[in-house]
Amino acid sequence: QVQLVESGGGLVQAGGSLRLSCAASGIIFSDNVMGWFRQAPGKQRELVATVTSTEIANYADSVKGRFTISRDGAKNTVYLQMNSLKPEDTAVYYCQLYVLMYRREYWGQGTQVTVSS
């Protein structure tokens, strides 16, 4: 069984920064994609950024140039560095692990990010 534990959310003023972390434990297959999604009140969950096991990153247009995703393979941990935060970045941020071999996804419990104007 795979577990994902997120940390690093909180309240920050517009223009500020936060760093989210997500640690995966359990049976982790090496060929996977880890990523961050977010869901604001009344909206659908949307992709923020993903990174493959070969460290190829992909970003939503809304966060390009402001957010950076990275991963530590040895620790099975993915990070999201968020800079120049805007009020519209306010959401619950969820970590995802996608195992390519089994086409199976796992989710963390979510961490709240609130950006005040």
XYZ file of C-alpha atoms in Angstrom:
117
model
C 0.000 0.000 0.000
C 1.203 3.497 -0.827
C 0.781 6.464 1.477
C 1.423 10.104 0.619
C 1.894 12.692 3.335
C 1.928 16.375 2.417
C 3.258 19.266 4.445
C 4.143 22.923 4.045
C 0.821 24.612 3.417
C -0.280 27.733 5.234
C -1.249 31.372 5.016
C 0.929 33.820 3.111
C 0.557 37.308 1.695
C 0.444 37.921 -2.022
C 3.945 37.952 -3.454
C 5.203 35.564 -0.829
C 6.523 32.020 -1.078
C 5.729 28.572 0.260
C 7.302 25.177 -0.214
C 5.177 22.061 -0.215
C 6.566 18.588 0.402
C 5.058 15.176 -0.200
C 6.663 12.007 1.082
C 5.628 8.650 -0.345
C 5.940 5.428 1.599
C 5.082 1.809 0.955
C 5.742 -0.146 -2.219
C 7.020 2.475 -4.636
C 7.679 1.414 -8.200
C 10.518 3.302 -9.795
C 8.694 4.173 -13.032
C 6.220 6.728 -11.829
C 5.088 10.313 -12.099
C 4.627 12.516 -9.053
C 2.724 15.728 -9.127
C 0.645 18.394 -7.504
C -2.971 19.240 -8.156
C -5.151 21.863 -6.517
C -8.803 22.460 -5.903
C -10.297 25.814 -5.041
C -13.793 26.126 -3.513
C -16.472 25.541 -6.114
C -13.965 24.533 -8.777
C -12.702 21.285 -10.230
C -9.365 19.827 -9.250
C -6.685 20.974 -11.671
C -3.143 20.009 -12.483
C -0.424 22.285 -11.146
C 2.786 20.452 -12.016
C 4.153 16.953 -12.538
C 7.612 15.431 -12.670
C 8.616 12.037 -14.014
C 11.107 9.628 -12.488
C 13.576 10.948 -15.100
C 12.870 14.469 -13.808
C 10.948 15.773 -16.780
C 8.671 18.501 -15.449
C 5.380 19.821 -16.737
C 3.511 22.909 -15.514
C 0.116 24.477 -15.859
C 0.325 27.749 -17.763
C -0.985 29.629 -14.732
C 2.065 28.723 -12.620
C 4.880 28.694 -15.184
C 7.754 30.887 -14.098
C 6.497 31.047 -10.508
C 6.375 27.427 -9.314
C 9.109 24.799 -9.467
C 8.556 21.092 -8.966
C 11.391 18.774 -7.989
C 11.846 15.324 -6.552
C 14.294 13.364 -4.448
C 14.246 9.776 -5.659
C 16.164 8.447 -2.686
C 13.561 9.888 -0.313
C 10.535 9.272 -2.565
C 9.644 12.887 -1.988
C 8.330 15.563 -4.313
C 8.501 19.290 -3.638
C 6.675 22.314 -4.957
C 8.396 25.656 -4.522
C 5.813 28.384 -4.973
C 6.987 31.950 -5.466
C 5.175 35.189 -6.295
C 1.977 33.734 -4.920
C -1.320 35.275 -5.928
C -4.729 35.164 -4.224
C -5.956 32.964 -7.079
C -3.446 30.312 -5.988
C -5.557 29.751 -2.882
C -6.676 26.130 -2.852
C -6.207 22.748 -1.269
C -3.102 21.243 -2.842
C -2.990 17.486 -3.358
C -0.001 15.303 -4.040
C -0.375 12.474 -6.547
C 1.736 9.431 -7.334
C 0.953 7.707 -10.625
C 2.395 4.237 -11.194
C 2.792 3.750 -14.928
C 3.002 -0.050 -14.898
C -0.377 -0.471 -13.252
C -1.925 2.829 -14.379
C -2.850 3.433 -10.783
C -2.908 6.710 -8.915
C -2.536 7.497 -5.258
C -3.460 10.739 -3.506
C -2.425 12.552 -0.394
C -4.882 14.063 2.042
C -4.313 17.619 0.832
C -2.802 20.730 2.376
C -4.419 24.162 2.454
C -2.662 27.103 0.832
C -4.210 30.509 1.415
C -2.851 33.666 -0.208
C -4.165 36.937 1.154
C -4.293 40.107 -0.914
